[in-house]
PDB file of C-alpha atoms and ligand atoms in Angstrom:
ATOM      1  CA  UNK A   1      18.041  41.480  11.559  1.00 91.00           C
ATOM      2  CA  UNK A   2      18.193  39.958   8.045  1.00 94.00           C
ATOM      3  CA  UNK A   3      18.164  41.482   4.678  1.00 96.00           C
ATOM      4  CA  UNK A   4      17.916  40.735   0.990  1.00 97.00           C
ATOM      5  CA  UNK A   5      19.938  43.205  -1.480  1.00 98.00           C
ATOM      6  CA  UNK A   6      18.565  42.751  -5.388  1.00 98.00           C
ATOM      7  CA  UNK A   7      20.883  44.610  -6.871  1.00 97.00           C
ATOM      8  CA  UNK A   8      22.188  43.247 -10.481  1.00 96.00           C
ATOM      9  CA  UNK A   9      25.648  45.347 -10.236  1.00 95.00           C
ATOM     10  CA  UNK A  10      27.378  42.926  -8.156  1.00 96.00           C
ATOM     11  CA  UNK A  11      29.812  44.735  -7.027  1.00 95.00           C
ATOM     12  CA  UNK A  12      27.449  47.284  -5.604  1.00 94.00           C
ATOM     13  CA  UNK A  13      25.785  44.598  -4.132  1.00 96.00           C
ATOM     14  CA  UNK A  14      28.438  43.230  -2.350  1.00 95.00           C
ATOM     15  CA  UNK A  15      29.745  46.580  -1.014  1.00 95.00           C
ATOM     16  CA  UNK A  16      26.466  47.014   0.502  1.00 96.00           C
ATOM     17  CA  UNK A  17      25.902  43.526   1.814  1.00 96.00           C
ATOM     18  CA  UNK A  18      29.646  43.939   3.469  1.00 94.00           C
ATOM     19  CA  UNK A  19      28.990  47.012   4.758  1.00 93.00           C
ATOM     20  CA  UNK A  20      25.989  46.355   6.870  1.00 95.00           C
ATOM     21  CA  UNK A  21      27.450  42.880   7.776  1.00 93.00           C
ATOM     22  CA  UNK A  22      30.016  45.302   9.499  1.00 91.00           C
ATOM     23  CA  UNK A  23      26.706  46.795  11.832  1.00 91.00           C
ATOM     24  CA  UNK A  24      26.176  43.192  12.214  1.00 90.00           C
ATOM     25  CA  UNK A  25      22.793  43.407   9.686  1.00 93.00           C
ATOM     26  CA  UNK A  26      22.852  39.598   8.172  1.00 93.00           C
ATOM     27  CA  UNK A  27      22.593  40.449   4.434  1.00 95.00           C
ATOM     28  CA  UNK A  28      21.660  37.759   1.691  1.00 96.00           C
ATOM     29  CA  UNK A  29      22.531  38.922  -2.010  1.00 97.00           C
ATOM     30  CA  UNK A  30      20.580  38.190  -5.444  1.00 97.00           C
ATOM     31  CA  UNK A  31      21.266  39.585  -8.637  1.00 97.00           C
ATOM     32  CA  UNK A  32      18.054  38.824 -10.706  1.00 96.00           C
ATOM     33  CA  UNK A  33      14.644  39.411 -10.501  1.00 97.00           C
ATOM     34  CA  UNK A  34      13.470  35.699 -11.084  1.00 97.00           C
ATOM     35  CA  UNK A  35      15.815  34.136  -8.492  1.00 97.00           C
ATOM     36  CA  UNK A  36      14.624  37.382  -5.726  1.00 98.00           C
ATOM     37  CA  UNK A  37      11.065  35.755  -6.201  1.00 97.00           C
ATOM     38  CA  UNK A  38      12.050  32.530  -5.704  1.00 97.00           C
ATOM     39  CA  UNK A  39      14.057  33.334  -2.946  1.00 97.00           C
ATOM     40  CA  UNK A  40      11.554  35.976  -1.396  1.00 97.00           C
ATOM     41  CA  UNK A  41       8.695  33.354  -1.417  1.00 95.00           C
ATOM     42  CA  UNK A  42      10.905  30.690   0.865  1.00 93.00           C
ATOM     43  CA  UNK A  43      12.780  32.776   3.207  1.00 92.00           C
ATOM     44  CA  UNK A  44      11.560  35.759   5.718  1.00 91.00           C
ATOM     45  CA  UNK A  45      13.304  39.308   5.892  1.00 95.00           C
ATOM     46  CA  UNK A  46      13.428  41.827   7.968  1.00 94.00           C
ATOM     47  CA  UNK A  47      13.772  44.365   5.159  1.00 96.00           C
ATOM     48  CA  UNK A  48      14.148  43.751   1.067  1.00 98.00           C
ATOM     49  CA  UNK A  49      16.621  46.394  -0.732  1.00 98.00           C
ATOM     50  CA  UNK A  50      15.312  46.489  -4.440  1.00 97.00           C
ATOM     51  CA  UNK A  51      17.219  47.351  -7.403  1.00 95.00           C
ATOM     52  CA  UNK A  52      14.499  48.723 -10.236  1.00 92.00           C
ATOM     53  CA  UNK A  53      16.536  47.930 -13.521  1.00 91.00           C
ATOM     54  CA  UNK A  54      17.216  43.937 -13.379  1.00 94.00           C
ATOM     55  CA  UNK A  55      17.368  41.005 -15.416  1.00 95.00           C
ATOM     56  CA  UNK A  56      14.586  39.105 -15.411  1.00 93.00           C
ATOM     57  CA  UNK A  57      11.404  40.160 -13.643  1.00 95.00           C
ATOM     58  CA  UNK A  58      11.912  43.387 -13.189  1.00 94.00           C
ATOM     59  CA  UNK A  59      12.032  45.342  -9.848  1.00 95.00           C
ATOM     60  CA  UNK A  60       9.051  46.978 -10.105  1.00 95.00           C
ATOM     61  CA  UNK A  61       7.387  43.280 -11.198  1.00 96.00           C
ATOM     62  CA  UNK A  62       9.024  42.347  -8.506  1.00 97.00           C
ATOM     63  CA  UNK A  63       7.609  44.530  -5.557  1.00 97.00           C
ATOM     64  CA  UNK A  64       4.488  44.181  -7.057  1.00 97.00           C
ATOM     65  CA  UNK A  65       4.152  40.227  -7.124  1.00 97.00           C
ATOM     66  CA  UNK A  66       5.752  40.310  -3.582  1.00 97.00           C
ATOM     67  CA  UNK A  67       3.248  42.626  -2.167  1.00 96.00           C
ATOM     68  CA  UNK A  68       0.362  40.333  -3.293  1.00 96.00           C
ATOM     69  CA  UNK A  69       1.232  37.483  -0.667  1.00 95.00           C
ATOM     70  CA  UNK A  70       3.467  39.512   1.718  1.00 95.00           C
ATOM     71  CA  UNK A  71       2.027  43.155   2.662  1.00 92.00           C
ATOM     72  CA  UNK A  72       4.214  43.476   5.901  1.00 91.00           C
ATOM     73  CA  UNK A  73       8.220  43.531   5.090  1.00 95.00           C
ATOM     74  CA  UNK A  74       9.641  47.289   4.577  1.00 96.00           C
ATOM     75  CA  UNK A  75      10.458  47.537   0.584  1.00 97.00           C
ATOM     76  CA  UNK A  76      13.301  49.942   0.254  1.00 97.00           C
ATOM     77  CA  UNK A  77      13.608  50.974  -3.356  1.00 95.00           C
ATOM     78  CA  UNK A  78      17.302  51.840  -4.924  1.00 93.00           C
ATOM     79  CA  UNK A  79      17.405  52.727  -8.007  1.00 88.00           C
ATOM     80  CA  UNK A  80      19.350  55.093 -10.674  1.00 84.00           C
ATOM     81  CA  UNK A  81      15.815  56.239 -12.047  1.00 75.00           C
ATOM     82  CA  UNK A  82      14.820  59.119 -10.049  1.00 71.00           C
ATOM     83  CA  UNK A  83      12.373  60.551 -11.975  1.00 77.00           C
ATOM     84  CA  UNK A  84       9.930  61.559  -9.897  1.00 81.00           C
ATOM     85  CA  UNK A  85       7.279  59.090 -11.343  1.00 84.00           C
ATOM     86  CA  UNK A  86       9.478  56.382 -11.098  1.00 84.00           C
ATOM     87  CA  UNK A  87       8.924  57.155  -7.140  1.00 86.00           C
ATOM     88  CA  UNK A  88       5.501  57.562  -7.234  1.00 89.00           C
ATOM     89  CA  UNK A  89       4.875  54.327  -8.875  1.00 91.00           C
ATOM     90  CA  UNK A  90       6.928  52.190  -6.581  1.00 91.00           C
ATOM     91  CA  UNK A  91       5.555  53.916  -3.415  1.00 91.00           C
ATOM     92  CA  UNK A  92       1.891  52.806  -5.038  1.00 92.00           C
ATOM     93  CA  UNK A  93       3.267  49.626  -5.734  1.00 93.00           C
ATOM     94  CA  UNK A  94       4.058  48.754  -1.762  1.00 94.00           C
ATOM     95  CA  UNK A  95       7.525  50.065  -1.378  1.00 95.00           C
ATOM     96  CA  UNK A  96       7.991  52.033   1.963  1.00 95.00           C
ATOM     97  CA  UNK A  97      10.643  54.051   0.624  1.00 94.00           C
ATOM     98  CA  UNK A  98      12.874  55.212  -2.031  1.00 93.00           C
ATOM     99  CA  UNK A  99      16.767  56.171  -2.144  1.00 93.00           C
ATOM    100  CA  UNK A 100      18.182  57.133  -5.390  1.00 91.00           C
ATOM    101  CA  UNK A 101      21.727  55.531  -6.713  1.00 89.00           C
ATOM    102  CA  UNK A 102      24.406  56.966  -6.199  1.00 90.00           C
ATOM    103  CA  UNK A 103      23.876  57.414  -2.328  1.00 92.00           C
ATOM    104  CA  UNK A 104      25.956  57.709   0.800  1.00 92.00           C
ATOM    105  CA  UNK A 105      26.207  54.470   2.645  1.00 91.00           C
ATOM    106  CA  UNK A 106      25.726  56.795   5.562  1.00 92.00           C
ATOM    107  CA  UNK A 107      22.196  57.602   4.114  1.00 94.00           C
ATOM    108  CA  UNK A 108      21.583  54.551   3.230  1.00 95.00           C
ATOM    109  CA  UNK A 109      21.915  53.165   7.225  1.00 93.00           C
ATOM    110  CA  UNK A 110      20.098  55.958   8.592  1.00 92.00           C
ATOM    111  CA  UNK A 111      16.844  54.829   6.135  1.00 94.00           C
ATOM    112  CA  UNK A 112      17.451  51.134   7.049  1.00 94.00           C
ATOM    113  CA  UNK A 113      16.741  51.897  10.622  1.00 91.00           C
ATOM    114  CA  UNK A 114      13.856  54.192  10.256  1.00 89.00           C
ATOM    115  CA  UNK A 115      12.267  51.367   8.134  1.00 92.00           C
ATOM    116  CA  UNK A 116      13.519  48.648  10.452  1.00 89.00           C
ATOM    117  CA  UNK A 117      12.549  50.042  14.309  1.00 84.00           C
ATOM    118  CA  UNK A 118       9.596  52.494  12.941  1.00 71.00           C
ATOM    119  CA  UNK A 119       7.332  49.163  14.029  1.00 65.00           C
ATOM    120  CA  UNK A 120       9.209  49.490  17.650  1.00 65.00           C
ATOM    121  CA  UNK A 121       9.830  53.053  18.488  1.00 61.00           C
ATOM    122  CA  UNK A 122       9.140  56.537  17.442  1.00 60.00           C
ATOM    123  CA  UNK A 123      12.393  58.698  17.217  1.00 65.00           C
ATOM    124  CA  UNK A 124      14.039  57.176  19.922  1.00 75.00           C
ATOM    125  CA  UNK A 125      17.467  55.221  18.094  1.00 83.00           C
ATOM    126  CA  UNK A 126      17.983  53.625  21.914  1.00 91.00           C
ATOM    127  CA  UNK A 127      17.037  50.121  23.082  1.00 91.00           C
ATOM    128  CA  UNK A 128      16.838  49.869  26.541  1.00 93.00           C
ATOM    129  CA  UNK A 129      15.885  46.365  28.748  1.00 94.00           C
ATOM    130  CA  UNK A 130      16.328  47.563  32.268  1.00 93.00           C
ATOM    131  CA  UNK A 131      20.061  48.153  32.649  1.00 95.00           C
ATOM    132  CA  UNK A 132      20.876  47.244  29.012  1.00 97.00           C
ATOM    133  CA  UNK A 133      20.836  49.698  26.271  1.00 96.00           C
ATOM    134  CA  UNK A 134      21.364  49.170  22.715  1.00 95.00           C
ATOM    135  CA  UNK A 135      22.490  51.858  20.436  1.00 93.00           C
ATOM    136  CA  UNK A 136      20.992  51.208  16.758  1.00 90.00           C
ATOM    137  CA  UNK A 137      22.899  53.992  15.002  1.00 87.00           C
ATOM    138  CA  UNK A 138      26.221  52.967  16.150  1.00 90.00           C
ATOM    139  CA  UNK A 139      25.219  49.057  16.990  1.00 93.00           C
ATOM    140  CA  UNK A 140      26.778  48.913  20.411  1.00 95.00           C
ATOM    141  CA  UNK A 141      25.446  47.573  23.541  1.00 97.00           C
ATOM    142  CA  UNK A 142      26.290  48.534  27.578  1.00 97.00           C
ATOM    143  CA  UNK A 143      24.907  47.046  30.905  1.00 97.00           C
ATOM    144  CA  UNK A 144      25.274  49.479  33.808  1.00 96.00           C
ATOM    145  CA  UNK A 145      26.763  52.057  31.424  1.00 95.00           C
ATOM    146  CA  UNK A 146      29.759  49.266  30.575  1.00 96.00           C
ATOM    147  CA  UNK A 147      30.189  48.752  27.137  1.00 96.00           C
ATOM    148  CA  UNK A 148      30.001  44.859  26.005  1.00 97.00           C
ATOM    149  CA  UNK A 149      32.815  43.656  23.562  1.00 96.00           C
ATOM    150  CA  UNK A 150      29.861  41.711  21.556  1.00 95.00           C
ATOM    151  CA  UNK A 151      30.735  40.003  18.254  1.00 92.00           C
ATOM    152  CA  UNK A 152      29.069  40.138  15.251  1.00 90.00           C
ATOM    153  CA  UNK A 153      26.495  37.103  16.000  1.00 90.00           C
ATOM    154  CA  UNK A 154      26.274  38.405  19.744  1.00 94.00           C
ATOM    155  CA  UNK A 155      25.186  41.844  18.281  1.00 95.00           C
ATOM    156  CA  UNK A 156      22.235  40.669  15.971  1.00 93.00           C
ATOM    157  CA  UNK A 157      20.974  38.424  18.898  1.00 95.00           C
ATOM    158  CA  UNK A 158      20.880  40.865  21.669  1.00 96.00           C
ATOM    159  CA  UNK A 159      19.313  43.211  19.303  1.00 94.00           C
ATOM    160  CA  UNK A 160      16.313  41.022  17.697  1.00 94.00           C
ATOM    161  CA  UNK A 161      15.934  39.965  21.383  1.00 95.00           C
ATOM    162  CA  UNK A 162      15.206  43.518  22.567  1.00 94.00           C
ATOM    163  CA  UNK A 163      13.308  44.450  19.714  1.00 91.00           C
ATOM    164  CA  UNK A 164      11.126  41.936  20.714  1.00 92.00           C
ATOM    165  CA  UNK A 165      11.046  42.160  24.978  1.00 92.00           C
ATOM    166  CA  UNK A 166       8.686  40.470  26.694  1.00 91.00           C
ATOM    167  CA  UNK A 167       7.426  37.805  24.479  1.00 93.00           C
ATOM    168  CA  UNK A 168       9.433  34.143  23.821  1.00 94.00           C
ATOM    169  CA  UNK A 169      11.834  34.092  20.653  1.00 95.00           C
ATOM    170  CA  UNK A 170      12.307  30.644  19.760  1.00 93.00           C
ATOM    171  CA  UNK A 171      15.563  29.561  17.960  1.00 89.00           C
ATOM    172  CA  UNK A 172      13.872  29.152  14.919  1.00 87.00           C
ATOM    173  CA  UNK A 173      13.022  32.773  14.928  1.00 90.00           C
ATOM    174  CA  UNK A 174      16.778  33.617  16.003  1.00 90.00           C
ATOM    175  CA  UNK A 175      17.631  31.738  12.862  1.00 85.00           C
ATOM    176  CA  UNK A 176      15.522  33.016  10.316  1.00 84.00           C
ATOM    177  CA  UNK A 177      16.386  36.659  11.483  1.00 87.00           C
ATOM    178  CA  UNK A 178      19.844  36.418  12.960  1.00 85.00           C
ATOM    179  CA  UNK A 179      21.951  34.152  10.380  1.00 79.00           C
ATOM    180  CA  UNK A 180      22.235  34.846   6.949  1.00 76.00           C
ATOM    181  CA  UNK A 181      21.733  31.637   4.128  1.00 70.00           C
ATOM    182  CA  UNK A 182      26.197  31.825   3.981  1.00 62.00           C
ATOM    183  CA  UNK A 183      26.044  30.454   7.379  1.00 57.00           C
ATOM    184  CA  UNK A 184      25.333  26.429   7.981  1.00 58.00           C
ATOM    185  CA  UNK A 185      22.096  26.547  10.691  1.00 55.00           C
ATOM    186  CA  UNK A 186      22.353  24.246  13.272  1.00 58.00           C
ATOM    187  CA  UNK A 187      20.790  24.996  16.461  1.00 59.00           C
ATOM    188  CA  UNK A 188      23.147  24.315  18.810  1.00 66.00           C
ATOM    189  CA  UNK A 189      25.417  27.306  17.451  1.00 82.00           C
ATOM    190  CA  UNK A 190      22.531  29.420  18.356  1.00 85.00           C
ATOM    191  CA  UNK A 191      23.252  28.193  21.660  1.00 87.00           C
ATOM    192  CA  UNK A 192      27.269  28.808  21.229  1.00 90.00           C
ATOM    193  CA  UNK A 193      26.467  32.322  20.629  1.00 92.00           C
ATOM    194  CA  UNK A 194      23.469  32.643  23.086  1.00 94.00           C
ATOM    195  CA  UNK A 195      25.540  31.601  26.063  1.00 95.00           C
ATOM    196  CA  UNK A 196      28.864  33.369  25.417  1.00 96.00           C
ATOM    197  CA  UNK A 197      26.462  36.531  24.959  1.00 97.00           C
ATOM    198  CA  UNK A 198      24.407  35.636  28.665  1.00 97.00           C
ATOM    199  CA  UNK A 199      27.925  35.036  30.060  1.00 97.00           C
ATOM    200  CA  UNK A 200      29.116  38.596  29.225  1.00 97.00           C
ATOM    201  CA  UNK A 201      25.874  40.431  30.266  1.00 97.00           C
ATOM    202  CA  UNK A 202      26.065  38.515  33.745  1.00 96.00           C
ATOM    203  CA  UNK A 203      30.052  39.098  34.333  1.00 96.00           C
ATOM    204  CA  UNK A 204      27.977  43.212  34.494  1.00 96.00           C
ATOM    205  CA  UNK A 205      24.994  42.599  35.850  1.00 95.00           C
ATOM    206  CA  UNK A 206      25.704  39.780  38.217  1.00 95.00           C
ATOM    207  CA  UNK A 207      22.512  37.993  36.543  1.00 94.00           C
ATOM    208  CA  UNK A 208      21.303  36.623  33.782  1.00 95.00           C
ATOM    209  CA  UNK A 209      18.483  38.918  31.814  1.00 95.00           C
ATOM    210  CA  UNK A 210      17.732  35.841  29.173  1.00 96.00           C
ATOM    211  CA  UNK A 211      15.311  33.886  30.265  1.00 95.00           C
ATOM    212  CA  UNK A 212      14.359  30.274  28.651  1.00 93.00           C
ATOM    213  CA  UNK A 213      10.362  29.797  28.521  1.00 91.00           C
ATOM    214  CA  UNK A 214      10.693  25.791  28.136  1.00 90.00           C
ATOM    215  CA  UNK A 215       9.520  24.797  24.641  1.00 91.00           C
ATOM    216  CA  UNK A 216       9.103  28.513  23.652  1.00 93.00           C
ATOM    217  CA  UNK A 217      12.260  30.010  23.585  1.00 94.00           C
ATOM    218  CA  UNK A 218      14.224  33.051  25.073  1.00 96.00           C
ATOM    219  CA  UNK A 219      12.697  35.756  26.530  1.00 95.00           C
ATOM    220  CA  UNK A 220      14.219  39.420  27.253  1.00 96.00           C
ATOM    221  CA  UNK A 221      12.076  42.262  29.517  1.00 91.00           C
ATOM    222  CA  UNK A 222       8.198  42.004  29.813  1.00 82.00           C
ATOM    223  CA  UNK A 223       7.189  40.275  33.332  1.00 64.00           C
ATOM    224  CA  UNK A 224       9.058  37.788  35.403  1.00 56.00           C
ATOM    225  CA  UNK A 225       7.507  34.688  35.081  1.00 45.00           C
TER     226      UNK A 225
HETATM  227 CA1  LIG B 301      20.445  47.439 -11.946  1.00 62.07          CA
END
């Protein structure tokens, strides 16, 4: 899954972008309200982190112009205003939650799932694809019970994959959601990291649960075709 932080205090922003890179998030950073626009209105996110008090637009600007053309993305506010009004308004204004500055990184995970998976399951913090579970609290993966040395990029794939079971994800999709804008995107590392990940979930399961739908893309769970 891919994030943007907004968050003007760049070394905050960076602690926080490096930090979820560690749970294998892909994290984009901006430190201005005017660029987060501009940057908001090309690419697609999983989740935008917003800093209230920036230069430029503000935050609150911010959310608001977003929410006119994109109602969908969780909006999780951060800010060192926590006034209770200061809530209140950004709630009204779209955001889907608020955490107050200073916070524990800890807290701040635990809110990024329930924003991120609330679409895809209830309390459950569990992905499971027949024999293949996915933990999203401490971002490990096992097939029959094994755990699966995954890297970073192997991680975020599997993950996105079986967020999304049963319908085709194409590697456009992969890239949008799976690569942050550091990385160069060409396809065929998608592939790279596609087939060293299929290579370590069939050494377990003595098959291959990935399956290509020609022209579509790859396909976890949901019926055989
Ligand atoms: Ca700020």
């Amino acid at each position: 899954m891919r994030f943007l932080v907004i968050e003007d205090e760049r070394e905050l922003c960076q602690t926080i972008a490096q930090s979820l890179r560690r749970l294998a998030y892909s994290v984009d950073c901006c430190y201005d309200g005017d660029k987060a626009l501009e940057i908001l209105e090309a690419e697609r996110y999983d989740l935008v982190l917003l800093d209230l008090n920036l230069p430029g637009r503000d935050g609150m600007t911010v959310l608001r112009t977003f929410r006119q053309w994109d109602r969908g993305t969780p909006v999780l506010i951060l800010s060192a205003r926590s006034e209770v009004a200061d809530k209140v308004e950004g709630l009204d204004a779209g955001a889907n939650d608020y955490l107050a500055k200073p916070f524990h990184l800890a807290e701040l995970e635990a809110r990024i799932r329930s924003l991120t998976l609330r679409q895809f399951t209830q309390q459950e913090t569990v992905l499971r694809c027949g024999e293949i579970t996915f933990d999203t609290r401490a971002r490990t993966a096992t097939a029959r019970g094994q755990a699966l040395p995954l890297t970073r990029k192997e991680t975020s794939i599997l993950e996105y994959l079986m967020l999304h079971q049963g319908r085709p994800v194409s590697q456009e999709e992969l890239m949008e959601h799976v690569w942050d804008s550091s990385v160069d995107n060409f396809s065929n590392a998608i592939r790279v990291h596609i087939s060293a990940l299929r290579k370590k979930l069939r050494s377990v399961l003595k098959e291959d649960p990935i399956r290509n739908r020609i022209g579509e893309g790859y396909v976890m769970g949901g019926e055989e075709p």
